[in-house]
mmCIF file of C-alpha atoms in Angstrom:
data_model
loop_
_atom_site.group_PDB
_atom_site.id
_atom_site.type_symbol
_atom_site.label_atom_id
_atom_site.label_comp_id
_atom_site.label_asym_id
_atom_site.label_seq_id
_atom_site.Cartn_x
_atom_site.Cartn_y
_atom_site.Cartn_z
ATOM 1 C CA GLN A 1 33.084 42.261 100.353
ATOM 2 C CA ASN A 2 30.483 41.293 97.731
ATOM 3 C CA GLN A 3 28.538 44.428 98.618
ATOM 4 C CA GLN A 4 31.553 46.583 97.760
ATOM 5 C CA GLY A 5 31.887 44.814 94.423
ATOM 6 C CA CYS A 6 28.229 45.470 93.616
ATOM 7 C CA ALA A 7 28.543 49.112 94.640
ATOM 8 C CA GLY A 8 31.402 49.568 92.187
ATOM 9 C CA LEU A 9 29.465 48.358 89.149
ATOM 10 C CA PRO A 10 28.024 50.826 86.646
ATOM 11 C CA ASN A 11 24.491 51.974 87.302
ATOM 12 C CA GLY A 12 21.885 54.001 85.498
ATOM 13 C CA GLY A 13 22.268 57.093 87.639
ATOM 14 C CA THR A 14 20.513 58.240 90.774
ATOM 15 C CA PRO A 15 17.794 57.194 90.883
ATOM 16 C CA GLU A 16 18.189 54.434 88.322
ATOM 17 C CA LEU A 17 14.471 54.499 87.529
ATOM 18 C CA THR A 18 12.384 57.518 86.862
ATOM 19 C CA GLU A 19 9.224 57.744 88.953
ATOM 20 C CA LYS A 20 7.144 57.165 85.815
ATOM 21 C CA ILE A 21 8.965 53.903 84.982
ATOM 22 C CA GLU A 22 8.790 52.772 88.608
ATOM 23 C CA GLN A 23 5.021 53.365 88.681
ATOM 24 C CA ALA A 24 4.603 51.424 85.431
ATOM 25 C CA ILE A 25 6.565 48.454 86.814
ATOM 26 C CA VAL A 26 4.618 48.481 90.084
ATOM 27 C CA PHE A 27 1.314 48.680 88.189
ATOM 28 C CA TYR A 28 2.384 45.770 85.963
ATOM 29 C CA ALA A 29 3.477 43.602 88.909
ATOM 30 C CA GLN A 30 0.298 44.355 90.882
ATOM 31 C CA HIS A 31 -1.865 43.244 87.979
ATOM 32 C CA LEU A 32 -0.106 40.012 87.044
ATOM 33 C CA ALA A 33 -2.467 37.082 87.351
ATOM 34 C CA PRO A 34 -1.344 34.205 89.537
ATOM 35 C CA PRO A 35 -0.310 31.082 87.657
ATOM 36 C CA ALA A 36 -3.230 28.895 86.624
ATOM 37 C CA ARG A 37 -3.632 25.373 87.994
ATOM 38 C CA ARG A 38 -3.244 22.603 85.451
ATOM 39 C CA ASN A 39 -5.311 19.421 85.192
ATOM 40 C CA HIS A 40 -6.831 20.065 88.622
ATOM 41 C CA LEU A 41 -9.638 17.557 87.958
ATOM 42 C CA ASN A 42 -7.270 14.693 87.145
ATOM 43 C CA ARG A 43 -7.907 11.743 89.482
ATOM 44 C CA ASP A 44 -4.269 11.417 90.610
ATOM 45 C CA ILE A 45 -3.961 15.164 91.193
ATOM 46 C CA VAL A 46 -7.130 15.206 93.297
ATOM 47 C CA ALA A 47 -5.798 12.237 95.299
ATOM 48 C CA GLY A 48 -2.414 13.967 95.680
ATOM 49 C CA GLU A 49 -4.069 17.117 97.001
ATOM 50 C CA LYS A 50 -5.897 15.085 99.657
ATOM 51 C CA LEU A 51 -2.645 13.367 100.647
ATOM 52 C CA PHE A 52 -0.866 16.758 100.789
ATOM 53 C CA THR A 53 -3.395 17.820 103.413
ATOM 54 C CA THR A 54 -3.452 14.458 105.216
ATOM 55 C CA ILE A 55 0.321 14.354 105.796
ATOM 56 C CA GLY A 56 0.261 17.898 107.178
ATOM 57 C CA CYS A 57 1.785 19.958 104.380
ATOM 58 C CA GLU A 58 -1.149 22.361 104.417
ATOM 59 C CA GLY A 59 -0.214 23.324 107.972
ATOM 60 C CA CYS A 60 2.383 25.693 106.481
ATOM 61 C CA HIS A 61 1.428 25.639 102.794
ATOM 62 C CA LYS A 62 -2.084 26.986 103.429
ATOM 63 C CA ALA A 63 -4.103 26.646 100.238
ATOM 64 C CA GLN A 64 -6.264 29.740 100.123
ATOM 65 C CA TRP A 65 -6.275 33.309 101.339
ATOM 66 C CA GLN A 66 -8.658 36.222 101.046
ATOM 67 C CA THR A 67 -6.855 39.471 100.298
ATOM 68 C CA GLY A 68 -7.802 42.518 102.302
ATOM 69 C CA GLU A 69 -8.827 45.972 101.224
ATOM 70 C CA LEU A 70 -5.855 47.430 99.371
ATOM 71 C CA ALA A 71 -6.113 51.166 98.783
ATOM 72 C CA SER A 72 -3.009 51.094 96.601
ATOM 73 C CA SER A 73 -4.404 48.297 94.414
ATOM 74 C CA PRO A 74 -8.214 48.115 94.297
ATOM 75 C CA ALA A 75 -8.025 45.405 91.601
ATOM 76 C CA SER A 76 -6.237 43.133 94.091
ATOM 77 C CA SER A 77 -8.637 43.861 96.957
ATOM 78 C CA ASN A 78 -10.909 41.204 98.406
ATOM 79 C CA GLN A 79 -9.729 38.457 96.070
ATOM 80 C CA LEU A 80 -9.682 34.745 96.873
ATOM 81 C CA ILE A 81 -6.179 33.517 96.065
ATOM 82 C CA TRP A 82 -4.559 30.068 96.242
ATOM 83 C CA PRO A 83 -0.853 30.629 97.004
ATOM 84 C CA TYR A 84 -0.226 27.566 99.225
ATOM 85 C CA THR A 85 1.673 29.443 101.935
ATOM 86 C CA ASP A 86 1.162 30.913 105.388
ATOM 87 C CA LEU A 87 3.936 33.486 104.751
ATOM 88 C CA LEU A 88 5.310 32.743 108.230
ATOM 89 C CA LEU A 89 8.806 31.862 109.393
ATOM 90 C CA HIS A 90 9.335 28.255 110.418
ATOM 91 C CA ASP A 91 12.305 26.423 111.892
ATOM 92 C CA MET A 92 13.241 24.017 109.115
ATOM 93 C CA GLY A 93 16.087 22.309 110.949
ATOM 94 C CA SER A 94 19.851 22.450 110.747
ATOM 95 C CA GLY A 95 20.025 20.759 107.327
ATOM 96 C CA LEU A 96 18.579 23.832 105.613
ATOM 97 C CA ALA A 97 20.364 26.349 107.846
ATOM 98 C CA ASP A 98 22.554 28.915 106.127
ATOM 99 C CA GLY A 99 24.117 30.402 109.268
ATOM 100 C CA ILE A 100 22.673 33.864 108.606
ATOM 101 C CA SER A 101 20.535 35.428 111.324
ATOM 102 C CA GLU A 102 18.245 38.317 110.534
ATOM 103 C CA GLY A 103 16.294 40.001 113.299
ATOM 104 C CA LEU A 104 14.768 37.252 115.454
ATOM 105 C CA ALA A 105 15.149 34.648 112.687
ATOM 106 C CA SER A 106 18.066 32.254 112.919
ATOM 107 C CA GLY A 107 19.681 30.631 109.914
ATOM 108 C CA GLN A 108 17.257 27.708 110.365
ATOM 109 C CA HIS A 109 14.166 29.884 109.914
ATOM 110 C CA TRP A 110 12.565 30.163 106.509
ATOM 111 C CA ARG A 111 9.429 31.880 105.275
ATOM 112 C CA THR A 112 7.033 29.378 103.748
ATOM 113 C CA PRO A 113 7.282 30.025 100.023
ATOM 114 C CA PRO A 114 4.102 30.133 97.956
ATOM 115 C CA LEU A 115 3.800 26.967 95.893
ATOM 116 C CA TRP A 116 1.663 28.480 93.140
ATOM 117 C CA GLY A 117 3.661 28.444 89.954
ATOM 118 C CA LEU A 118 5.766 25.520 91.180
ATOM 119 C CA SER A 119 5.122 23.672 87.920
ATOM 120 C CA GLN A 120 6.919 26.460 86.065
ATOM 121 C CA VAL A 121 10.267 26.268 87.882
ATOM 122 C CA LYS A 122 11.923 24.114 85.213
ATOM 123 C CA VAL A 123 10.063 25.853 82.359
ATOM 124 C CA VAL A 124 11.336 29.283 83.392
ATOM 125 C CA GLY A 125 14.683 28.335 84.919
ATOM 126 C CA GLY A 126 15.630 25.425 82.666
ATOM 127 C CA GLU A 127 16.248 21.832 83.637
ATOM 128 C CA ALA A 128 19.126 22.831 85.915
ATOM 129 C CA ALA A 129 16.797 24.972 88.078
ATOM 130 C CA GLY A 130 16.354 23.576 91.547
ATOM 131 C CA TYR A 131 13.888 23.835 94.380
ATOM 132 C CA LEU A 132 14.070 25.302 97.887
ATOM 133 C CA HIS A 133 15.465 28.738 98.718
ATOM 134 C CA ASP A 134 18.879 27.984 97.233
ATOM 135 C CA GLY A 135 18.052 25.491 94.478
ATOM 136 C CA ARG A 136 19.804 22.603 96.233
ATOM 137 C CA ALA A 137 16.943 20.149 95.609
ATOM 138 C CA ARG A 138 16.963 18.794 92.063
ATOM 139 C CA THR A 139 13.469 17.347 92.327
ATOM 140 C CA LEU A 140 10.314 17.976 94.311
ATOM 141 C CA SER A 141 10.916 14.703 96.160
ATOM 142 C CA GLU A 142 14.336 15.941 97.258
ATOM 143 C CA ALA A 143 12.812 19.251 98.375
ATOM 144 C CA ILE A 144 10.326 17.384 100.552
ATOM 145 C CA LEU A 145 13.093 15.223 102.017
ATOM 146 C CA TRP A 146 15.062 18.358 103.043
ATOM 147 C CA HIS A 147 12.174 19.415 105.290
ATOM 148 C CA ASP A 148 12.997 19.046 108.985
ATOM 149 C CA GLY A 149 12.366 20.984 112.177
ATOM 150 C CA GLU A 150 8.701 22.002 112.282
ATOM 151 C CA ALA A 151 8.085 20.047 109.059
ATOM 152 C CA LYS A 152 9.723 16.816 110.229
ATOM 153 C CA ALA A 153 6.412 15.037 110.923
ATOM 154 C CA SER A 154 5.183 15.810 107.401
ATOM 155 C CA ARG A 155 8.470 14.567 105.902
ATOM 156 C CA ILE A 156 8.161 11.334 107.878
ATOM 157 C CA ALA A 157 4.520 10.954 106.793
ATOM 158 C CA TRP A 158 5.640 11.498 103.180
ATOM 159 C CA GLY A 159 8.150 8.671 103.593
ATOM 160 C CA ARG A 160 5.398 6.343 104.801
ATOM 161 C CA LEU A 161 3.305 6.881 101.658
ATOM 162 C CA SER A 162 3.397 4.229 98.967
ATOM 163 C CA ALA A 163 5.336 5.005 95.797
ATOM 164 C CA GLN A 164 2.032 5.588 93.995
ATOM 165 C CA GLN A 165 0.829 7.990 96.689
ATOM 166 C CA ARG A 166 4.096 9.949 96.564
ATOM 167 C CA GLN A 167 3.676 10.238 92.782
ATOM 168 C CA GLN A 168 0.151 11.558 93.354
ATOM 169 C CA VAL A 169 1.473 14.258 95.689
ATOM 170 C CA ILE A 170 4.124 15.179 93.101
ATOM 171 C CA ALA A 171 1.413 15.278 90.409
ATOM 172 C CA PHE A 172 -0.575 17.645 92.635
ATOM 173 C CA LEU A 173 2.460 19.891 93.190
ATOM 174 C CA ASN A 174 3.116 19.918 89.451
ATOM 175 C CA SER A 175 -0.453 21.098 88.903
ATOM 176 C CA LEU A 176 0.209 24.307 90.827
#
């Protein structure tokens, strides 16, 4: 029903974008720099990054990737990037399920989102902006606590950290 409502809204014609405008937008998006890390040498942030790895978060939020050869975007070819994702689908448990299946993915399966730029969520989206795929988590701590399924062991390990150690992990996440 929502699809019908969208289809009935005014549009800019067919196609809505000229090929020239589309190419300009694609070029712009391909050449955006990833968000820069902040305060990455800070003692608490360094400690938080080590804890992030120790409790298993890097199993899905893989720190670095090497891009391949991209004929369509030579400037993006063979670059070392730090997105903190494996870009794979993971079963995150029934608490995050939305009941929508797509292909072989059930409503419990979610693609690991890149964490780079995480520090900008509230800057760009305002204080009401949330975390996770649907914004349900108001804080990074809440987002971590929603992890279940394949990430359950990491969530439990997070809960066993001291308050200071949890703050260090949050400081690390806020540096991304």
